[in-house]
Every structure is written in C-alpha cells, then in structure tokens.
Short mmCIF file of C-alpha atoms in Angstrom, two decimals:
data_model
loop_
_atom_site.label_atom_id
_atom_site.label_comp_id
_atom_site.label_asym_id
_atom_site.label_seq_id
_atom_site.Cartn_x
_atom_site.Cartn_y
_atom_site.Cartn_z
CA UNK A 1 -29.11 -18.41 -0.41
CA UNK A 2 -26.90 -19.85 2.24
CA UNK A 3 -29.33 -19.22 4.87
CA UNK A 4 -33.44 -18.51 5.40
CA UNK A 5 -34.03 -14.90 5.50
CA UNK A 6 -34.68 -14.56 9.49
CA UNK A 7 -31.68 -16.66 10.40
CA UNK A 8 -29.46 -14.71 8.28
CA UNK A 9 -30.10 -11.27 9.61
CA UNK A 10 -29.81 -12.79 13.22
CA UNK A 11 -26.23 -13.69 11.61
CA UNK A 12 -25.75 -10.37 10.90
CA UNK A 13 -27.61 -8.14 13.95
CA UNK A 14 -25.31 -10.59 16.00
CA UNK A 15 -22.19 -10.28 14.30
CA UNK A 16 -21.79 -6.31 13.81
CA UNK A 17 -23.09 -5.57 17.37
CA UNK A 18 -20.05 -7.82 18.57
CA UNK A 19 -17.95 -5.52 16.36
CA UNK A 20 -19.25 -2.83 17.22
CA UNK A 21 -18.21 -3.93 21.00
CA UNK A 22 -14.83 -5.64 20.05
CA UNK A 23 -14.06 -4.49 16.71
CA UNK A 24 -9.69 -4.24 16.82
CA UNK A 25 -9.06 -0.77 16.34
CA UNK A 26 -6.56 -0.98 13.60
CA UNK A 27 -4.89 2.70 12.73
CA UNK A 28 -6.00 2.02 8.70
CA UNK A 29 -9.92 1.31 9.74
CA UNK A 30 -9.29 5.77 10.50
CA UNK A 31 -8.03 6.16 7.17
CA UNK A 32 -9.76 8.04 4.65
CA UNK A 33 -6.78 8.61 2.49
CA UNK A 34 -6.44 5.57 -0.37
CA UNK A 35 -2.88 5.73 -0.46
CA UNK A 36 -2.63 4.66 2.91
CA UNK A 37 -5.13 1.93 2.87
CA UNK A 38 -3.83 0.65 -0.01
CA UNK A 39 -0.55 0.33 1.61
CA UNK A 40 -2.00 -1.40 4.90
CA UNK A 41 -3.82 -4.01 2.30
CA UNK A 42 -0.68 -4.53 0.67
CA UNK A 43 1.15 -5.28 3.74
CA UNK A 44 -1.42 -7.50 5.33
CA UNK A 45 -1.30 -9.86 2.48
CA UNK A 46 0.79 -11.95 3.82
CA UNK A 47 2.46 -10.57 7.37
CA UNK A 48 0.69 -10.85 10.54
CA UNK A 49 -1.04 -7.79 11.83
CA UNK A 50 1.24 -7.40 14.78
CA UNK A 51 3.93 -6.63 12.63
CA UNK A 52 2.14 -3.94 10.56
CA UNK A 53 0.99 -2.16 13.78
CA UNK A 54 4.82 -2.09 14.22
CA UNK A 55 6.36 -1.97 10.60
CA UNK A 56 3.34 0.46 9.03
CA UNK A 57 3.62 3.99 10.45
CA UNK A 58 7.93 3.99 9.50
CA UNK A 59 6.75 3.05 6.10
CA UNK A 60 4.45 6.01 5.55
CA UNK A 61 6.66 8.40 7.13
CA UNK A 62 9.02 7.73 4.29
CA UNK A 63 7.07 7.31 1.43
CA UNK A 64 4.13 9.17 2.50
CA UNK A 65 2.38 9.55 -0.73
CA UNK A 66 1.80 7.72 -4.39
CA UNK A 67 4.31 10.57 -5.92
CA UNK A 68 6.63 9.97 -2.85
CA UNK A 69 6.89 6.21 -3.48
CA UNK A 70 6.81 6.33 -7.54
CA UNK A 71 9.71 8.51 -7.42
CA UNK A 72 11.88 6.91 -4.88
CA UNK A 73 15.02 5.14 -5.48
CA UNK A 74 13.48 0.95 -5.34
CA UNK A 75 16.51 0.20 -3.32
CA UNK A 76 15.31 2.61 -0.87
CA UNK A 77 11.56 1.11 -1.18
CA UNK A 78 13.66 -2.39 -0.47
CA UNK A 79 15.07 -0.99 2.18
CA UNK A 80 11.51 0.38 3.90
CA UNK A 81 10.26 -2.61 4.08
CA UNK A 82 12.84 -4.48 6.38
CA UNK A 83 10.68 -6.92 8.79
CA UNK A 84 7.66 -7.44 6.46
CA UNK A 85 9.14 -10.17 4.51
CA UNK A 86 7.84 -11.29 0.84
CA UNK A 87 9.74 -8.32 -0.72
CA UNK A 88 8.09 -8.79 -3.85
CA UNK A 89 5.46 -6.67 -2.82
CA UNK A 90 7.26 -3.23 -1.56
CA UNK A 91 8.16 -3.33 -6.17
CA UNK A 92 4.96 -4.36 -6.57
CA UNK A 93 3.42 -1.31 -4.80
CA UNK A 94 5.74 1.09 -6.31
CA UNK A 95 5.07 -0.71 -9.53
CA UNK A 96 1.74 0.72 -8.66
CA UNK A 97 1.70 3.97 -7.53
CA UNK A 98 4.09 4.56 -10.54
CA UNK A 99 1.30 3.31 -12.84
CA UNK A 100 -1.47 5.04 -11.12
CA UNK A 101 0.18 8.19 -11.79
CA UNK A 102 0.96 7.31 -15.07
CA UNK A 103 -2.13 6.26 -16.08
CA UNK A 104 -4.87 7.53 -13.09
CA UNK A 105 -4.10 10.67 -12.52
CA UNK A 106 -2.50 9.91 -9.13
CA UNK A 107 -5.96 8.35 -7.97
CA UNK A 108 -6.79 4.68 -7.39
CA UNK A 109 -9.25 3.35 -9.52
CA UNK A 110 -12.15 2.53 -8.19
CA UNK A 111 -13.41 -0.82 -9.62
CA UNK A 112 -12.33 -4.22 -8.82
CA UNK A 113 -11.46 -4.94 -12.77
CA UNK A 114 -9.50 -1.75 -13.14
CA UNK A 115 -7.73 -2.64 -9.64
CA UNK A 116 -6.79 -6.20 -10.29
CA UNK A 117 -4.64 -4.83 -13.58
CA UNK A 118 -2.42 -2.94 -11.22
CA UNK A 119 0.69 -5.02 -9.95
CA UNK A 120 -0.04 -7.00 -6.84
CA UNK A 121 -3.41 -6.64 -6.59
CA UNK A 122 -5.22 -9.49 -6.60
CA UNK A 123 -9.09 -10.76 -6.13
CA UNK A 124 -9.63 -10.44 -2.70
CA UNK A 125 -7.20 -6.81 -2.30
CA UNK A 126 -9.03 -5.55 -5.20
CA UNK A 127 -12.50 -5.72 -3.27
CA UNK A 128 -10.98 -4.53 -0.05
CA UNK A 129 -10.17 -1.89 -1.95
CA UNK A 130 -13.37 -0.83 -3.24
CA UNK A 131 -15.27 -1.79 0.07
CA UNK A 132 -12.32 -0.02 2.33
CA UNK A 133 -11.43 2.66 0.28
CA UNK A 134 -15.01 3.98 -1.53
CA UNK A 135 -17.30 2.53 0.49
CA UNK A 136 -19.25 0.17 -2.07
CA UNK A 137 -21.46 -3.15 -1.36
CA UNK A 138 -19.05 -5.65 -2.16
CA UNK A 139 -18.50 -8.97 -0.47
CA UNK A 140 -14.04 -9.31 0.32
CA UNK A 141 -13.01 -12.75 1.04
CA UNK A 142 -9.65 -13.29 2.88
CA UNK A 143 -8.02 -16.62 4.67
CA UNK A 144 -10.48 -15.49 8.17
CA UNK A 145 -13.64 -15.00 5.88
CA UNK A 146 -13.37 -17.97 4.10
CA UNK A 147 -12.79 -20.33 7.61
CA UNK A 148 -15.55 -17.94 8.88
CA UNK A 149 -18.40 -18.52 6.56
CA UNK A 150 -17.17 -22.09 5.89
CA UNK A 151 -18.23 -22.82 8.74
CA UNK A 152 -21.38 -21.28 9.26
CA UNK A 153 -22.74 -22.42 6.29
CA UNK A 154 -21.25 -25.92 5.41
CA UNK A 155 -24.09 -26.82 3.07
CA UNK A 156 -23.89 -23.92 0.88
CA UNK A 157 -19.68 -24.52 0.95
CA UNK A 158 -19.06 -27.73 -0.51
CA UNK A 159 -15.62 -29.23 0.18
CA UNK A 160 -13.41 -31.33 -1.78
CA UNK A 161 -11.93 -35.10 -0.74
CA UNK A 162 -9.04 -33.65 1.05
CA UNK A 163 -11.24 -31.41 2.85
CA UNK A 164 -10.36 -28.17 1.37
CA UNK A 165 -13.04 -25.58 0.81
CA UNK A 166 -14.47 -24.55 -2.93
CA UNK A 167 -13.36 -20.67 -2.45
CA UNK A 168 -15.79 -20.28 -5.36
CA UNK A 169 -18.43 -21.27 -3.08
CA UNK A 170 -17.30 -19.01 -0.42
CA UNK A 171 -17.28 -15.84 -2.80
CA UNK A 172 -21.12 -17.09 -3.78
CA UNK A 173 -21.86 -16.84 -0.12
CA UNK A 174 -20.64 -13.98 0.72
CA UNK A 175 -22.08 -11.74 -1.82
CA UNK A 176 -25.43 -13.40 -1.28
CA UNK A 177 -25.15 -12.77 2.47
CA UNK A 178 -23.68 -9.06 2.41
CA UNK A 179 -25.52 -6.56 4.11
CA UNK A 180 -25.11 -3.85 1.47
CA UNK A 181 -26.57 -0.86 4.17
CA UNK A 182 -23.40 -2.32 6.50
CA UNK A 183 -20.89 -3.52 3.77
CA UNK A 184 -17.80 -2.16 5.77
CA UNK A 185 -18.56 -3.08 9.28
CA UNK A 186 -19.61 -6.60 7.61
CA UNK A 187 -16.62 -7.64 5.88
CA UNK A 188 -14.20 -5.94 8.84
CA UNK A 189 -16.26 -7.45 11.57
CA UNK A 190 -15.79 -11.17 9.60
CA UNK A 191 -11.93 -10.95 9.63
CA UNK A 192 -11.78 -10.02 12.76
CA UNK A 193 -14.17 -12.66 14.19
CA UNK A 194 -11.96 -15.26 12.30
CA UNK A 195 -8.87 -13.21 13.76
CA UNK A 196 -9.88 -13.33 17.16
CA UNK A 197 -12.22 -16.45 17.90
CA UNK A 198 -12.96 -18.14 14.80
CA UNK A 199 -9.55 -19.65 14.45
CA UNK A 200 -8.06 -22.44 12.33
CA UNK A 201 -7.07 -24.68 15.71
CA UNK A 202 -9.43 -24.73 18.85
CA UNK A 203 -11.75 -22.04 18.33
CA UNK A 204 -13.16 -20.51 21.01
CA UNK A 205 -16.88 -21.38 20.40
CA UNK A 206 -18.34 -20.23 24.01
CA UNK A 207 -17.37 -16.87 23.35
CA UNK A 208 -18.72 -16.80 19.53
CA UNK A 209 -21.48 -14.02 19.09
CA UNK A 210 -23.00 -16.39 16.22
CA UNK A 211 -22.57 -20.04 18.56
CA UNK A 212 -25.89 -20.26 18.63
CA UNK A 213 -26.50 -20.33 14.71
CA UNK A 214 -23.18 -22.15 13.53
CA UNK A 215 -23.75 -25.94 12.66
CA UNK A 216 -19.95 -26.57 13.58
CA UNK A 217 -20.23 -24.76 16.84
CA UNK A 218 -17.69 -27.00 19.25
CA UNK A 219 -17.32 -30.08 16.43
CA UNK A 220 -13.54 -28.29 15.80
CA UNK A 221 -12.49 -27.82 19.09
CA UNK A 222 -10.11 -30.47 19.22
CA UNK A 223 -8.51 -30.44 15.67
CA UNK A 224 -4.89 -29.93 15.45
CA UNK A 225 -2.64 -29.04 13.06
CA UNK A 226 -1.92 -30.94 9.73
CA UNK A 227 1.63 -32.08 8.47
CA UNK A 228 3.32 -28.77 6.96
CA UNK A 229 3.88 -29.24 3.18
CA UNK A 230 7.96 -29.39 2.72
CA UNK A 231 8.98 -26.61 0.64
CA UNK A 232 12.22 -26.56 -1.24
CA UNK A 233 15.60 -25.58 0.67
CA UNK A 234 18.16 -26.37 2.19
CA UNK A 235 19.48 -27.99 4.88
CA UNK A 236 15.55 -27.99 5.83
CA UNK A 237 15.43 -24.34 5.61
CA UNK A 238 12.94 -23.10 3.35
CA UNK A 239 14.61 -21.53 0.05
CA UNK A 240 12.48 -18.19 0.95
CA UNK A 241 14.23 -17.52 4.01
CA UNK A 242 17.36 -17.90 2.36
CA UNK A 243 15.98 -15.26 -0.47
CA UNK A 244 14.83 -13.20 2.62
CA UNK A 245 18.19 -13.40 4.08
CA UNK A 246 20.28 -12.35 0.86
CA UNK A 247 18.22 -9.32 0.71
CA UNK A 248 18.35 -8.23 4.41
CA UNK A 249 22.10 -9.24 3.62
CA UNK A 250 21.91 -6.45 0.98
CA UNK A 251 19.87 -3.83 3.17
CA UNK A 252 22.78 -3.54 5.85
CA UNK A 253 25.88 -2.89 3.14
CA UNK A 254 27.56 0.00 4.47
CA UNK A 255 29.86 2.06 1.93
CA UNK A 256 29.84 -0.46 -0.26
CA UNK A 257 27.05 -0.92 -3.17
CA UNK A 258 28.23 -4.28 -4.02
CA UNK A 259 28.85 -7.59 -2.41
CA UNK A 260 31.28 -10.22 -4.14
CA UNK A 261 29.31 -13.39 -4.58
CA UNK A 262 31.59 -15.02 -1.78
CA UNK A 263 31.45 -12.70 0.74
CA UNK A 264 27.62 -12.66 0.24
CA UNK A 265 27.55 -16.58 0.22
CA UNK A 266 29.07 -16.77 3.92
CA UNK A 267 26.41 -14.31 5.18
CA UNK A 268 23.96 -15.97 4.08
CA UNK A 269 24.77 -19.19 4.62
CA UNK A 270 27.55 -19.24 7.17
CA UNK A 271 28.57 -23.01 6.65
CA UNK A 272 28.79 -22.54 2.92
CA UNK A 273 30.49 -24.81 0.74
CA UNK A 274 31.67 -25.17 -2.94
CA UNK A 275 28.86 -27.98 -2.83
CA UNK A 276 26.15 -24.99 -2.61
CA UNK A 277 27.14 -22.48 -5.04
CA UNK A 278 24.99 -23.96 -8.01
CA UNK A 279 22.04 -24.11 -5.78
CA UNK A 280 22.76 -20.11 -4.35
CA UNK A 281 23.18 -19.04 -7.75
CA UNK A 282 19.98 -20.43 -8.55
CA UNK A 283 18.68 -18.52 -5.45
CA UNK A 284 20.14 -15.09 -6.81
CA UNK A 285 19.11 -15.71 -10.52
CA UNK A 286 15.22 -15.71 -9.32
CA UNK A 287 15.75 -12.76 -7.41
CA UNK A 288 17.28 -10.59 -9.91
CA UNK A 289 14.64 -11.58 -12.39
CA UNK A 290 11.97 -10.71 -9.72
CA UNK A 291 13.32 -7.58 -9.60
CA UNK A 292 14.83 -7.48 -6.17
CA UNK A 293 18.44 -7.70 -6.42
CA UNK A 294 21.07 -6.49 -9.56
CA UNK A 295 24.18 -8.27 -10.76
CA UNK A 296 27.06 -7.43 -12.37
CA UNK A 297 30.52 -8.56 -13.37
CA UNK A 298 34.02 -7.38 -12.37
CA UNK A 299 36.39 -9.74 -14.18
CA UNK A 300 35.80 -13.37 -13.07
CA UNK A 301 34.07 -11.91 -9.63
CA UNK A 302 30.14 -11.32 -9.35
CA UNK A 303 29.39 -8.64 -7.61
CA UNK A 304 25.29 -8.63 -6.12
CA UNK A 305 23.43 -5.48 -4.79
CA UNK A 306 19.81 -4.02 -4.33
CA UNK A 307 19.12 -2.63 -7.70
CA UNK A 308 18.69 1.09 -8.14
#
C-alpha cells in the first residue's frame, strides 16, 4: 500500500470533494454513448484539451456514429480531423469502428484485453475506456496521473538515475489506491488536479486540496524546464511538422486529386531545393506506408494525394 489506511481516504474525501467543486465540465464527462467517448479518448491522446473543446463537436457531426465512420471515404476521415494533428489516429479510429462492426456487433468491447487489440488503443485508453464508458473499478493512468501520484507517494514510486518515474510503479499505486465505490470521479478528478494545479513546472501547491498530505508539497516550485530532446528534421523543424504539413497540403486540393511531387515540395517546404528531395521522399514514403497519403505514377512525374 502506498499509504496507511486513514491517510489514504483523507487523500481521497479531499480530492473528490475538490472535484466535485472544480471538476472541468468537459462535454464527453455527459456522454453515455461509447462511440462518442471513445472518440474524445482518442483525440485527447495526444492534443491539448482546448483544441478538442474546439475540434470535437465538427467531428461528430460528420461521422456521428461507428457505421458512419467505418463506411466513410478515409480521405474524408483525413480530412475531419484538420487541427488535431498526429493523423495516424483519425485511420486508426476508423480502423476501429470498422473492426468493431466486423467483429462486435457494432459495440465496444468491454474489457481492457479485448480493447487493447483494437487499433490505437493502448494501456492507459483501454482502461479509460472501461472506467468511462461501463463504469468498472479500474485504476487509468495518463501523463497528469502519473505526475499526480508520483508525487504524493514518492516512496511507493521509485525513480530511475535520470529521474524518470517507474510507470510500473505508478499503475501498482493506483490500483491499490482506487476507490472502487468512486472509480469515475477518482480517476477524472486525478487528471484534472494534474491539469489544473498539479503541473509539470511551478505547481500551484497553496491551492492543492491534498497540500497538506503530499511529501513534495512546495519542494517543485521552482523547477524549470529540461533541454527538449532534438528530434529529426530539417532546417530545425521537426520532421512531424513537415508530415503534418504535406497532409494539410493534401486536405486543401481543390479540383484536383493529385499533386505532382514538385508542386507539393514548394508547399511544403517553400525554400525547397534539389538538395532536399531524397530527404522529402523519405518523408512521403513513411506516410504512404502509414496509411495517410497514396502515390502513383504518371510517366516520370509522381503524383501524391490522400488515399481513398
């Protein structure tokens, strides 16, 4: 146990009435229907919640089902998602509503094993899922969670050398720690405390609703960000924005399907050179086999679009 029995349901009688008082009141947390959940897990993966708020109810009002998304055109799907970034996962989620009414009867499953087998589901959305969606005792552990408890409990969470937190650990905790009467208010009220006050830089500890039982209370005030590990690019722009860019490149094609490779070159990389062309091919052969663009020759020209 991370915690003596009394100090631990302090923790929690603390925690979920500051929820209860300050809880964000996020349009899925309404949702009874698991189609839409699952698409407001999907797009929080990895795109702030600001731009869900925003981005989420034009989604649904195109694809507002698992049938309506399955059967849609995946150039279409492509094209849904504009402003949420990491396209991967608008195939991904049509990946899986196509499988779940392949092989579900058009229902989501409703354990984490059977969940992680469908595309893009992962640990953590896989038990957001089953807490979110059917209501069951299980502990979810996201980025907030993991600072969250981390710190609370720092003897229970070991750390390695450079600092970085044994997520193993963390899942241990959790599910030793979950109130399983108050599951769902639990794991929501722990993202948003790490959301909202619990922060990776400067924290704000004085208006904490569990200060007074956190052995790091005001010890991370001060901390500041760490050096940014360099990704690969170009021209120190990340090669993800460029992949971002040839597919919001794609989105706006009026009339025409197809893009020649150089036409597509100098709108995605205005300053482009015969020096770059290895390295953008490179950048186009990843996304057609991830399933986000299509290629195809015309005589000596390629020609690039958004695949069917």
């Amino acid at each position: 146990m991370p915690a003596p029995q009394h100090r631990q349901s302090r923790i929690t009688g603390a925690l979920l009435r500051w929820y209860r008082r300050n809880g964000r009141a996020l349009p899925w947390r309404r949702e009874n229907d698991q189609y839409r959940i699952l698409v407001s897990e999907i797009m929080l993966q990895q795109t702030q919640v600001r731009r869900v708020l925003e981005l989420y109810p034009r989604f649904l009002k195109r694809f507002p089902t698992f049938r309506s998304l399955a059967n849609a055109r995946t150039s279409s799907v492509i094209r849904a998602w504009r402003g949420m970034g990491y396209n991967n996962r608008a195939l991904r989620l049509q990946q899986t509503a196509r499988t779940i009414l392949q092989q579900h009867d058009g229902k989501l499953p409703g354990t984490v094993e059977t969940l992680q087998q469908l595309p893009g589901i992962g640990r953590y959305t896989a038990h957001a899922l089953v807490c979110f969606v059917f209501g069951e005792p299980v502990p979810v552990v996201d980025t907030n969670i993991i600072r969250v408890l981390s710190r609370l409990f720092p003897r229970a969470i070991s750390r390695d050398r450079s600092g970085k937190v044994n997520v193993e650990a963390v899942w241990t905790a959790a599910r030793s720690i979950l109130p399983r009467q108050n599951a769902y208010r639990w794991n929501q009220a722990l993202m948003d405390l790490g959301a909202t006050i619990c922060t990776s830089f400067n924290p704000q500890c004085d208006r904490c609703p569990v200060t007074a039982f956190c052995p790091s209370a005001f010890r991370i005030k001060k901390r500041s960000p760490g050096t940014k590990k360099v990704e690969p690019g170009r021209e120190g722009i990340p090669n993800r924005l460029y992949r971002g860019k040839v597919v919001e490149v794609l989105r706006n094609v009026n009339g025409r399907r197809f893009l020649s490779f150089s036409h597509l070159a100098k709108q995605v990389k205005p300053n482009y050179g015969e020096r770059d062309k290895r390295w953008l091919r490179g950048i186009l052969h990843g996304l057609e086999r991830d399933g986000l663009i299509a290629t195809k020759r015309r005589g000596s020209t390629l020609l690039v679009s958004l695949p069917e």
